[in-house]
Short mmCIF file of C-alpha atoms and ligand atoms in Angstrom, two decimals:
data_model
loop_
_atom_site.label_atom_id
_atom_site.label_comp_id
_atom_site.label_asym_id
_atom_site.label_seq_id
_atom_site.Cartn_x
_atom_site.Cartn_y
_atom_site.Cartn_z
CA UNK A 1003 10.66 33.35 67.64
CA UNK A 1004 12.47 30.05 68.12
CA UNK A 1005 11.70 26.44 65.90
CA UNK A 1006 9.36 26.87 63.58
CA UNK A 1007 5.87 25.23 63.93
CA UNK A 1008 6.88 21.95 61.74
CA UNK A 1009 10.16 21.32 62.85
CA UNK A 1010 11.36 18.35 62.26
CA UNK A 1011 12.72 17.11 65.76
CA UNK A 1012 14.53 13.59 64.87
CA UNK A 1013 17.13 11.22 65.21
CA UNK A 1014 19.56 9.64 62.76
CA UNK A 1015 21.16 6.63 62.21
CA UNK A 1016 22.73 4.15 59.45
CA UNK A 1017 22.12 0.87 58.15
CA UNK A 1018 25.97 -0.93 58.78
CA UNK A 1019 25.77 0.64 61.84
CA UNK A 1020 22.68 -0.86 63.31
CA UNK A 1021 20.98 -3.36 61.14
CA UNK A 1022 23.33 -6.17 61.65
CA UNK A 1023 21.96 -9.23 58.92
CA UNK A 1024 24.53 -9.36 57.06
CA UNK A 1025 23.82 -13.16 55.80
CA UNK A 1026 21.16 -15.20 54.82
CA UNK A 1027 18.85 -12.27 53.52
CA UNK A 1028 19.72 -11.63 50.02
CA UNK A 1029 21.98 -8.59 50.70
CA UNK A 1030 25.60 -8.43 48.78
CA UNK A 1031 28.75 -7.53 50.33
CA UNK A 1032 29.96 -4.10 50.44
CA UNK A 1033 33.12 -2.73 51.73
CA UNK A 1034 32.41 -2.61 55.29
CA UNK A 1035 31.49 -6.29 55.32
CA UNK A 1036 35.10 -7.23 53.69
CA UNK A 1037 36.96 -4.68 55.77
CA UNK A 1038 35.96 -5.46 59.28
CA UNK A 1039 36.44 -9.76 58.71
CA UNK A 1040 40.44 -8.91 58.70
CA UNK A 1041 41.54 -8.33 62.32
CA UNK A 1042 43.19 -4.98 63.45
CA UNK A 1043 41.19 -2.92 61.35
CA UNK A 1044 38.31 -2.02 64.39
CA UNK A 1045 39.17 -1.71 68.14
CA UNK A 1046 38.82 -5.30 69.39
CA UNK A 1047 38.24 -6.94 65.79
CA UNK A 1048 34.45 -5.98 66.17
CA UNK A 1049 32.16 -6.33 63.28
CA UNK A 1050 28.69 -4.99 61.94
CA UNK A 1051 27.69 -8.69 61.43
CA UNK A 1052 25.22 -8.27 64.12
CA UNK A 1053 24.87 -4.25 65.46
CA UNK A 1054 21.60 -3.38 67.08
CA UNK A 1055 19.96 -6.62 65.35
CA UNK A 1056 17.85 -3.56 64.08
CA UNK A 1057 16.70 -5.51 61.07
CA UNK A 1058 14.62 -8.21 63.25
CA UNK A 1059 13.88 -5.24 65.82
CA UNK A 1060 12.96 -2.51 63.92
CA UNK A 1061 9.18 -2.63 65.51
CA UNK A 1062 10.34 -2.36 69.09
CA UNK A 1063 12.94 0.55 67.91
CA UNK A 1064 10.06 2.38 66.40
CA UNK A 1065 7.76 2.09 69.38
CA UNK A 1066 10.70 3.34 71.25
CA UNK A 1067 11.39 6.12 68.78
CA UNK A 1068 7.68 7.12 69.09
CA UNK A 1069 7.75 6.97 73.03
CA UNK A 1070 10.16 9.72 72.89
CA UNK A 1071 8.09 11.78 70.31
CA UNK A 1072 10.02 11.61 67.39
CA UNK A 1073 8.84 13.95 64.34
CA UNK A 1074 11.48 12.36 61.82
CA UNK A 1075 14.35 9.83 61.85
CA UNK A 1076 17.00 9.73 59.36
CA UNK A 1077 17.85 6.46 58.14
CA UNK A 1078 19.93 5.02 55.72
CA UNK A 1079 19.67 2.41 53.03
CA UNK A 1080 22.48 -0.08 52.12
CA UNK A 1081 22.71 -0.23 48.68
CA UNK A 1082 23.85 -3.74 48.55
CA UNK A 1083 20.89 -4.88 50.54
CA UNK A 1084 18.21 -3.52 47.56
CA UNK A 1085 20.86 -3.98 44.68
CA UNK A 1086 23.57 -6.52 45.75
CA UNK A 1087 26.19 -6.36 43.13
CA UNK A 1088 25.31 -2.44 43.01
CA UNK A 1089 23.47 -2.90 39.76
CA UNK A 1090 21.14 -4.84 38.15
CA UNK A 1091 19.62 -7.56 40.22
CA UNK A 1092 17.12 -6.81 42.60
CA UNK A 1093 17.07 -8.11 46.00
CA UNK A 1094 13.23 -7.88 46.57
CA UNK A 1095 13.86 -9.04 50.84
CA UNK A 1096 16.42 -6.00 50.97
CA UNK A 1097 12.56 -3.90 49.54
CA UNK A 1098 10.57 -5.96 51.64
CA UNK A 1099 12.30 -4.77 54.73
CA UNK A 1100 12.66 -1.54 53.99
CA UNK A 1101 8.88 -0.87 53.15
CA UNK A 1102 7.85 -2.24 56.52
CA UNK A 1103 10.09 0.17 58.32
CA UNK A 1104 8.40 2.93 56.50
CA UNK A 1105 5.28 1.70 57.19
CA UNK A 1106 5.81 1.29 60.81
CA UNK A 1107 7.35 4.52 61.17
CA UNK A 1108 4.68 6.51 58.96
CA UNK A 1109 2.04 4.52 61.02
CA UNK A 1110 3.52 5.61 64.09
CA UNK A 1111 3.39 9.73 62.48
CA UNK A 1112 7.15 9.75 62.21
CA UNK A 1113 8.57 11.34 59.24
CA UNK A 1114 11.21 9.32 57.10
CA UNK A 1115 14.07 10.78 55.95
CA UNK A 1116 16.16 8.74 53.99
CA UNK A 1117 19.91 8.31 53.34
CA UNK A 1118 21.22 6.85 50.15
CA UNK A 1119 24.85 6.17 50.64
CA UNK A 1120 26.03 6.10 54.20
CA UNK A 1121 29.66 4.54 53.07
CA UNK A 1122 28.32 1.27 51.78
CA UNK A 1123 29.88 0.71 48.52
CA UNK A 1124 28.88 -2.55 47.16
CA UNK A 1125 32.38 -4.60 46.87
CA UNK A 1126 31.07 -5.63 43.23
CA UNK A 1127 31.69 -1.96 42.05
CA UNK A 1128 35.07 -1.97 44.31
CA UNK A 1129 36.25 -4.14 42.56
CA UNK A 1130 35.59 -2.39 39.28
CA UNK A 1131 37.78 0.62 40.64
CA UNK A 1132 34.57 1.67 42.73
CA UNK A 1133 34.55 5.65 42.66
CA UNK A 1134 37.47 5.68 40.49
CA UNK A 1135 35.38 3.98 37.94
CA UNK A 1136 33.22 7.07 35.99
CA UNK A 1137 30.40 4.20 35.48
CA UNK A 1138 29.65 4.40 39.07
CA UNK A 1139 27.88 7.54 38.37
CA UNK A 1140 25.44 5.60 36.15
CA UNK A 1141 25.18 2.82 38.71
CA UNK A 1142 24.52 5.42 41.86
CA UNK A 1143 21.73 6.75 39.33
CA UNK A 1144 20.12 3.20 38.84
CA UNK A 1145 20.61 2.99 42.84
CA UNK A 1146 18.61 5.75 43.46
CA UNK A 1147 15.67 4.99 40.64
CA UNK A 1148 14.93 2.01 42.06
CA UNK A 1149 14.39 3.78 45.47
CA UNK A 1150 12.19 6.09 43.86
CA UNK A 1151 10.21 3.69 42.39
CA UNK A 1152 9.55 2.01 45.21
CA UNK A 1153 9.82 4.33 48.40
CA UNK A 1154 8.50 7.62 47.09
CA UNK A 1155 5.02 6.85 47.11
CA UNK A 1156 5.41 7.44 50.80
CA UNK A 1157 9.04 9.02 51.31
CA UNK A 1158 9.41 12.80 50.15
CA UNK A 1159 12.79 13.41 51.89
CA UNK A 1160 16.29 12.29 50.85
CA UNK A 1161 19.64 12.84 51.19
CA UNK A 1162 22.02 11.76 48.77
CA UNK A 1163 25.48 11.15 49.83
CA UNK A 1164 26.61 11.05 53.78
CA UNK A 1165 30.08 13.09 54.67
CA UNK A 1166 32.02 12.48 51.28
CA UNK A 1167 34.86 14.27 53.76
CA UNK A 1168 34.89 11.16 55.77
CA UNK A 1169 34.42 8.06 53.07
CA UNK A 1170 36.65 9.37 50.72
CA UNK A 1171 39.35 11.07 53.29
CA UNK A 1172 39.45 8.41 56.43
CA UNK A 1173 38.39 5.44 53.19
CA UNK A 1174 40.88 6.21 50.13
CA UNK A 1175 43.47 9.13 51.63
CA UNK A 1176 44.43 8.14 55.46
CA UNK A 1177 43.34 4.69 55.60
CA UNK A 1178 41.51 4.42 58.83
CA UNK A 1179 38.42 3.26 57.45
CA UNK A 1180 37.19 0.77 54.58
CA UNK A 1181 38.62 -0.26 52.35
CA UNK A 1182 41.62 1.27 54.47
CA UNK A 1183 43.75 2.81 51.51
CA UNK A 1184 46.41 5.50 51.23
CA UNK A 1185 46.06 6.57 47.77
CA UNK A 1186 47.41 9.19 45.94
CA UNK A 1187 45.89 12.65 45.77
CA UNK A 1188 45.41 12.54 41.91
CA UNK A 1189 42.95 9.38 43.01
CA UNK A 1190 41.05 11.08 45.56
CA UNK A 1191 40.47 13.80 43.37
CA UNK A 1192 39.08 12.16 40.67
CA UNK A 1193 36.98 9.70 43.16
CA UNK A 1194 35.48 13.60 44.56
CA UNK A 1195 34.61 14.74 41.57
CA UNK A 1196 32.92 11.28 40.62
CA UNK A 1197 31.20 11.27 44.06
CA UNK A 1198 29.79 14.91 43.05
CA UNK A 1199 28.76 13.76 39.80
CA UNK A 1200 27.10 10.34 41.29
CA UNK A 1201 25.10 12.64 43.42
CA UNK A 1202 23.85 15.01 40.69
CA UNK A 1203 23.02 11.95 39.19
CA UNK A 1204 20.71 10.87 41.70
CA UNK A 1205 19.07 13.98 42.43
CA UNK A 1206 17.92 13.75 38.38
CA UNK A 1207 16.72 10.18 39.13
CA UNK A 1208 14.94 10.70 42.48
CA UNK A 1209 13.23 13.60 40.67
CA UNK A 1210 12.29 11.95 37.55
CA UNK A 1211 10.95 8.50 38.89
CA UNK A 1212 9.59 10.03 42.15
CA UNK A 1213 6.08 9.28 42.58
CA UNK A 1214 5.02 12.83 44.30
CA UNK A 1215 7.28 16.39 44.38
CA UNK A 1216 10.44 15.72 46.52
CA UNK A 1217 12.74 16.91 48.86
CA UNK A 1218 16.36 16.57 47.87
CA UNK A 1219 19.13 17.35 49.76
CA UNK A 1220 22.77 16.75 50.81
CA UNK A 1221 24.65 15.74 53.68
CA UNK A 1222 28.11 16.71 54.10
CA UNK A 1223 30.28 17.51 57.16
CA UNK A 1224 33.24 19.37 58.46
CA UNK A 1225 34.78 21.03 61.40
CA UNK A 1226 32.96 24.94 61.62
CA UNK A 1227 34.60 27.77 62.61
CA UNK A 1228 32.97 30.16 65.07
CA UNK A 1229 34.51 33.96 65.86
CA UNK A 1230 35.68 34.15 69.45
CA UNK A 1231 33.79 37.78 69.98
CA UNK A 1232 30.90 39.29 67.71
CA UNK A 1233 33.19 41.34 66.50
CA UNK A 1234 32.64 42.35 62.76
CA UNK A 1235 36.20 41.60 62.20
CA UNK A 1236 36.26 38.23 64.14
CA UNK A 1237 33.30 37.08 62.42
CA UNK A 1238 34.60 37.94 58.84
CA UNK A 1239 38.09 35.71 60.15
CA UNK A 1240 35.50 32.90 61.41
CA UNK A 1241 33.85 33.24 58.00
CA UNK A 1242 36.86 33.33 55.95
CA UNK A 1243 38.40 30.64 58.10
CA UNK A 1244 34.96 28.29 57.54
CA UNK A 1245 35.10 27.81 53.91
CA UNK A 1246 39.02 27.82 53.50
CA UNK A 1247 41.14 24.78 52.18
CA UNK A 1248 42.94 22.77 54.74
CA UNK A 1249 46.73 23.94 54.87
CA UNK A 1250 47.81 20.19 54.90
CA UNK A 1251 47.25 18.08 51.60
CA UNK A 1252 47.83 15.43 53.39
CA UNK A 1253 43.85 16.08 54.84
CA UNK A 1254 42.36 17.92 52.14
CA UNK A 1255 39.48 16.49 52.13
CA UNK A 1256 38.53 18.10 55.47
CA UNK A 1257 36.96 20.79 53.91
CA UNK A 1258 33.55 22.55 53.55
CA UNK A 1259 33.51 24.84 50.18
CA UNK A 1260 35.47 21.78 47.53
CA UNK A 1261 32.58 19.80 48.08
CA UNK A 1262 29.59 22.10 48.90
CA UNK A 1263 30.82 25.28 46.57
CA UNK A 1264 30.13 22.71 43.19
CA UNK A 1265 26.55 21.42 44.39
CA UNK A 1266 25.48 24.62 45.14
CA UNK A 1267 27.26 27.59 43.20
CA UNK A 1268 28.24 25.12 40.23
CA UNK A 1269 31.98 25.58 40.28
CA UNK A 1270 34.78 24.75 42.40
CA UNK A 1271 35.97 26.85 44.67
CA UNK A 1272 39.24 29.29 42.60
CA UNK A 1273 41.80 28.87 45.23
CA UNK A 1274 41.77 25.24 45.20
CA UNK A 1275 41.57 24.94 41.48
CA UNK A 1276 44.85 26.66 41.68
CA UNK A 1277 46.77 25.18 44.71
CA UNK A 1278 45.19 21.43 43.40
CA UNK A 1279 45.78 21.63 39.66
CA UNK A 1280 48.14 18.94 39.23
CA UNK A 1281 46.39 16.22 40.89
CA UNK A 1282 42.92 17.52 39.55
CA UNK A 1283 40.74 14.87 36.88
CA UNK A 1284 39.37 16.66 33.79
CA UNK A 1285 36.55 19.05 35.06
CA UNK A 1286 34.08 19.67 31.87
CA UNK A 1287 31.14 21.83 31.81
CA UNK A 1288 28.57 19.19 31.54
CA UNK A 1289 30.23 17.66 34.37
CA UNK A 1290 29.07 20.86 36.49
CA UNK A 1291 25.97 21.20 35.27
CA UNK A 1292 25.68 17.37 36.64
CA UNK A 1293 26.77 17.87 39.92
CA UNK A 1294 25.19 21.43 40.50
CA UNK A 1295 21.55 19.93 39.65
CA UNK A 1296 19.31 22.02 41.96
CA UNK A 1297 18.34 21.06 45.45
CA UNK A 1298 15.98 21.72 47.74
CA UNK A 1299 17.55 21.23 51.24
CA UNK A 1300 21.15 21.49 52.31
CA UNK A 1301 22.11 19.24 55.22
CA UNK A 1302 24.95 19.38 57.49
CA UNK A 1303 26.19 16.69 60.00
CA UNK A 1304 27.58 19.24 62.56
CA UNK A 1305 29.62 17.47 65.73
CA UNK A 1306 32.36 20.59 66.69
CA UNK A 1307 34.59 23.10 65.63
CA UNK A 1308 37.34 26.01 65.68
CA UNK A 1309 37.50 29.21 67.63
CA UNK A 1310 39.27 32.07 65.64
CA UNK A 1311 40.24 35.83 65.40
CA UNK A 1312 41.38 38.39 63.22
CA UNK A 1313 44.82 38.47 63.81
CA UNK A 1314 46.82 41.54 63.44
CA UNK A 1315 47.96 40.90 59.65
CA UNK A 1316 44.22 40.71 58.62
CA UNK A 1317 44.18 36.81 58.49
CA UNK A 1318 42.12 34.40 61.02
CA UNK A 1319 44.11 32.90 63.52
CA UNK A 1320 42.65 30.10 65.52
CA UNK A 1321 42.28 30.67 69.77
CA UNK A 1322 44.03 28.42 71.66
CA UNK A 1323 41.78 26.23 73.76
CA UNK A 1324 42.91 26.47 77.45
CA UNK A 1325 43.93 23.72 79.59
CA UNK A 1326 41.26 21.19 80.74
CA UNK A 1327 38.69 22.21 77.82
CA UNK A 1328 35.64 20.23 77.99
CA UNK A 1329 35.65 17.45 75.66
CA UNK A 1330 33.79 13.89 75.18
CA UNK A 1331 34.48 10.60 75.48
CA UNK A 1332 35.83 10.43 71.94
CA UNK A 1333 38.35 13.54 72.84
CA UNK A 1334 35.88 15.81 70.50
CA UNK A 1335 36.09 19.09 71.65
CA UNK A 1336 32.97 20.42 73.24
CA UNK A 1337 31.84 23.89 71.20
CA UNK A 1338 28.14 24.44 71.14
CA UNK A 1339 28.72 27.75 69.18
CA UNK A 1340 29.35 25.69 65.69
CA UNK A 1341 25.22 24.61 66.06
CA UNK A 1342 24.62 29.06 65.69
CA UNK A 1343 28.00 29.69 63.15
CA UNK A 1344 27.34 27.08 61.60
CA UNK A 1345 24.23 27.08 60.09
CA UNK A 1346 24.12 30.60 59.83
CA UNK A 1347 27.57 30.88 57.66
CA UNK A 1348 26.07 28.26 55.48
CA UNK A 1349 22.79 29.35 55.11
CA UNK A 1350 24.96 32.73 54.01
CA UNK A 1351 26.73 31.17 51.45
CA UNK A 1352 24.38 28.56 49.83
CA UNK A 1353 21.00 30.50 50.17
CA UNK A 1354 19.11 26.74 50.93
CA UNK A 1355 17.00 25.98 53.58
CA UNK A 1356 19.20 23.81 56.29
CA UNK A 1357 18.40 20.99 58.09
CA UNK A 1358 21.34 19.52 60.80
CA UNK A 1359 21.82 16.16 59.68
CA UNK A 1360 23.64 14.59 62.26
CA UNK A 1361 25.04 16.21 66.07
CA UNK A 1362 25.42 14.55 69.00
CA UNK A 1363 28.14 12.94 71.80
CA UNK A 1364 29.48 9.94 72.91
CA UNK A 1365 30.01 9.54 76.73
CA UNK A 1366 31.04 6.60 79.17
CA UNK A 1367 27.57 5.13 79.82
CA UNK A 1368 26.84 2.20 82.13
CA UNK A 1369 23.94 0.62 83.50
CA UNK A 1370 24.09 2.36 87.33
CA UNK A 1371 22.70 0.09 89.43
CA UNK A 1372 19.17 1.38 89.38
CA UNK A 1373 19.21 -0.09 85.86
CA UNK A 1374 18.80 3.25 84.78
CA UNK A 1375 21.41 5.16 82.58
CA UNK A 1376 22.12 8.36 83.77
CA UNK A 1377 24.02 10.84 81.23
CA UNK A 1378 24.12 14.11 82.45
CA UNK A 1379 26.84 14.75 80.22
CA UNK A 1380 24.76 14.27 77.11
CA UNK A 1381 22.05 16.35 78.60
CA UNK A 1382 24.44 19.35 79.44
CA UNK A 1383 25.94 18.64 75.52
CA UNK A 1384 22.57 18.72 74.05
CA UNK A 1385 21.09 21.45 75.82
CA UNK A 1386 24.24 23.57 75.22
CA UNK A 1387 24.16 23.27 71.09
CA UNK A 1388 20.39 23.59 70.88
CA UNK A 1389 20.27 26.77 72.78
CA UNK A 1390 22.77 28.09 70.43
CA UNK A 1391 20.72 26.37 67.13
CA UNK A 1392 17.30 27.83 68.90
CA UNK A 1393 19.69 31.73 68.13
CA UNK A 1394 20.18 30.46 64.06
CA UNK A 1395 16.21 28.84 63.95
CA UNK A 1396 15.33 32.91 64.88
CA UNK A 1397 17.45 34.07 61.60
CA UNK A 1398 17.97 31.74 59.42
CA UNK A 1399 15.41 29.20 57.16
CA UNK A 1400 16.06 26.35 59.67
CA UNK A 1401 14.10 22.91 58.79
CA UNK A 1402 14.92 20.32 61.48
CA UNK A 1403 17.89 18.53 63.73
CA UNK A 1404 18.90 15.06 63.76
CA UNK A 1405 20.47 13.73 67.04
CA UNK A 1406 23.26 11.44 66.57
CA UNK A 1407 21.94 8.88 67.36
CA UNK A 1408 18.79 7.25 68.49
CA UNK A 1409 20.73 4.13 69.67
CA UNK A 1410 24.43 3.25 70.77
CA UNK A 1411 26.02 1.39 67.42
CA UNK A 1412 28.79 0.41 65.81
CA UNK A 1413 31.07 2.99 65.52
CA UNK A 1414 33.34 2.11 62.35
CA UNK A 1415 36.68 2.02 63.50
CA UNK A 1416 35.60 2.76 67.15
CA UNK A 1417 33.53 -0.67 66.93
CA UNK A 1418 30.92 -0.40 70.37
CA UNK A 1419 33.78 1.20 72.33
CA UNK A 1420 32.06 4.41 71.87
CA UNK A 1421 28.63 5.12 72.48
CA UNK A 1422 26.53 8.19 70.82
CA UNK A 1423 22.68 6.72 71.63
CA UNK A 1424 20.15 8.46 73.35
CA UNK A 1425 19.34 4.37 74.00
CA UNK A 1426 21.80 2.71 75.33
CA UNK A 1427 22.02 -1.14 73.71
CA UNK A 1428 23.47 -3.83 75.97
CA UNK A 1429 25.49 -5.62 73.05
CA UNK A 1430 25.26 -9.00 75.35
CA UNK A 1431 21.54 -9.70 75.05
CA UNK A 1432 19.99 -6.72 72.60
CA UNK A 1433 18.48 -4.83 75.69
CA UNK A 1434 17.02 -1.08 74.91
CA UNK A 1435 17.32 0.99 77.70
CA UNK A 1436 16.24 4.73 77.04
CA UNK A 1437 18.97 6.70 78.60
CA UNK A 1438 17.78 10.19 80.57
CA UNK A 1439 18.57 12.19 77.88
CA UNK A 1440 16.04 10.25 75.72
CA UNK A 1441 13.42 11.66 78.29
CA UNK A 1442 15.05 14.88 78.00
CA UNK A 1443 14.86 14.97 74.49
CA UNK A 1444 11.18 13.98 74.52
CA UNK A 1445 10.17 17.19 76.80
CA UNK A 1446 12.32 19.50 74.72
CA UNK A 1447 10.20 18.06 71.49
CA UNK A 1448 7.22 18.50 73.36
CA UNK A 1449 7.99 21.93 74.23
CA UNK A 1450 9.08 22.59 70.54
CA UNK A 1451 12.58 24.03 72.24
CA UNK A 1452 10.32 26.72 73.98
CA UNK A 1453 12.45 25.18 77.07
CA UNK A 1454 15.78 25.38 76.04
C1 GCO B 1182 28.51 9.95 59.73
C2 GCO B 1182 29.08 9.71 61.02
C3 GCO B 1182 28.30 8.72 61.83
C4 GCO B 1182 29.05 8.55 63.08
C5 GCO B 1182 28.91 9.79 63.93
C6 GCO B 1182 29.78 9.76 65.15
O1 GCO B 1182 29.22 9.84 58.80
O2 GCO B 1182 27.38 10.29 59.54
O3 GCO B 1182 30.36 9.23 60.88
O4 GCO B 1182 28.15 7.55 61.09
O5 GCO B 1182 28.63 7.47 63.79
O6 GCO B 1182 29.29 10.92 63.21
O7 GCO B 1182 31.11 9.71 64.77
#
């Protein structure tokens, strides 16, 4: 028992946050682009402009992803690059550029997995009310037609949306990311809902213009909720706990079941229906028929999570964490239980076959003055969560794991101050130095986990 034979052992990343190229190649503006040129909006004003200059290096980052024995990598596409208004013209250097990166990785027996909408939204369609606007579920649709038409000749996996909790909660609700707006709930609502329907949308596209059977899936995230014994009764209070709406309006959008309940069961989740009726858009049926077209794959970016009980009045209460509790350098708790709960709760509920889109920690590297970069922190992080995802790949239908990330990058409103690669990038001069952990990570692909 253990990973299953094909397991897809990867990496992921995302285009802002590595490709740099921002000018000069064809590619529009989207949000990101206008929202990090205004100072204070990223620690130390920094930008995308240039990131891991991955668009001119994507050869050597290859060769490095195959050194390490990557099976997959999980990248994303920026729609602006392909389509830079969001629609209509075609930015053929955007294609050009994206078919050599698939065939360099398919030539080097990696898998691609791609992304469609890692938070670029083109600032064309921003302007036009972007996911307020019900047109952009026709113009995700065209978005993702186009990719089919000219990817899936040699790409069978996608993922449709990236973490709608994030880009519409830390985008439109808190504004701590682009385009850095505190909007009303009634908005956010409606831009959910539209964000649902733009990805049913694009799972009827991929599938009608792909040019072989593919695999669809979705990417959300979310804090997860593991029991603090095994327990039946602390388990139901972790399970209750995990699909439950956040207390606080204010950060509703921090939620798993509002935005996986409708893509997979094909109706919102009752409690919220009630407790968010006044700020909730007009919800018809052929609007859930949209967003509940089927899927193959449900992914789930996985980085921490909650400890709880069952208190005494029958309702989960969360466990304090005591004093000095690991955490990393981005104060994220350290809980490698959420990589067994996790999956397993969702594979529960949803009945799909799971792939972890996204897990991983950032820690204070440095060049030591071997010119190596030791992390022992990452190692100890890593080999923590996949022991306890090694417990869920012996129950559950588990497809693959995507470290976050294959190379330090820029962090959205972190900028480079934090770094998550298992290559560390010296951001003076482009230098790739694979960090220990990226040798770790090679033997425990090798070993296909047997060695966790
Ligand atoms: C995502 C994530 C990544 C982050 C990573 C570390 O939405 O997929 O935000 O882009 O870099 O989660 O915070």
């Amino acid at each position: 028992m253990g990973f299953r034979e094909d397991f897809a052992w990867g990496t992921a990343t995302s285009s802002y946050q590595i490709e740099g190229a921002v000018k000069g190649e064809g590619k529009g503006e989207h949000i990101w682009d206008v929202y990090t040129k205004e100072p204070g909006h990223v620690f130390e004003d920094h930008t995308g402009e240039t990131a891991c200059d991955h668009y001119h290096r994507y050869p050597e980052d290859v060769k490095i992803m195959k050194e390490m024995g990557l099976k997959a990598y999980r990248f994303s596409i920026d729609w602006t690059r392909v389509l830079p208004d969001g629609y209509g013209r075609v930015n053929e250097k955007g294609i050009a550029f994206y078919n050599a990166l698939i065939d360099e990785l398919l030539d080097n027996g990696i898998e691609p997995y791609i992304t469609l909408y890692h938070w670029e939204l083109p600032y064309e369609i921003y302007k036009q009310g972007g996911w307020m606007n019900p047109k952009i579920v026709e113009w995700f649709g065209e978005y993702a037609k186009l990719v089919a038409e000219r990817f899936s000749d040699r790409v069978t996996h996608y993922f449709t949306v990236n973490e709608p909790q994030c880009f519409v909660g830390l985008g439109f609700l808190r504004g701590e990311h682009a385009p850095g707006l505190k909007s009303p709930l009634r908005d956010t609502f409606e831009m959910a809902h539209n964000v649902m329907k733009a990805h049913g949308q694009a799972v009827r596209m991929l599938r009608q213009y792909g040019r072989q059977p593919l695999v669809i899936g979705y990417a959300p995230t979310c804090g997860m909720v593991y029991p603090e014994t095994e327990k039946p009764e602390d388990i139901e209070a972790a399970r209750q706990a995990m699909f439950a709406l956040q207390p606080d309006n204010s950060n509703w959008t921090w939620n798993v079941s509002w935005w996986s309940d409708p893509v997979l069961l094909g109706h919102y989740p009752e409690e919220g229906l009630k407790r968010y009726e006044p700020y909730l858009p007009k919800i018809t049926e052929e609007d859930m028929k949209l967003i509940s077209e089927p899927i193959d794959v449900y992914g789930q970016n996985i980085y921490n999570g909650r400890c709880v009980r069952m208190g005494a009045d029958g309702k989960p209460e969360d466990v304090k964490r005591y004093a000095g509790f690991p955490k990393t350098a981005i104060n994220w708790p350290v809980t490698p239980e959420v990589l067994y709960w996790g999956p397993k709760f969702l594979y529960e509920r949803y009945q799909k076959p799971i792939y972890i889109t996204e897990n991983g920690i950032s820690c204070h590297d440095v060049i030591s003055l071997d010119g190596k970069v030791h992390d022992p922190n990452r190692m100890d992080f890593l080999a923590r969560y996949l022991h306890e995802l090694k417990r869920a790949a012996s129950e559950i239908d588990l497809r693959g794991y995507f470290q976050w990330s294959l190379m330090d990058n820029f962090e959205w409103a972190e900028g480079y101050a934090q770094r998550f690669g298992l290559v560390y990038v010296d951001f003076r001069n482009q230098q790739r130095i694979l960090k220990d952990s990226a040798y770790w990570y090679r033997d425990v692909i090798r070993e296909n986990g047997n060695n966790l």
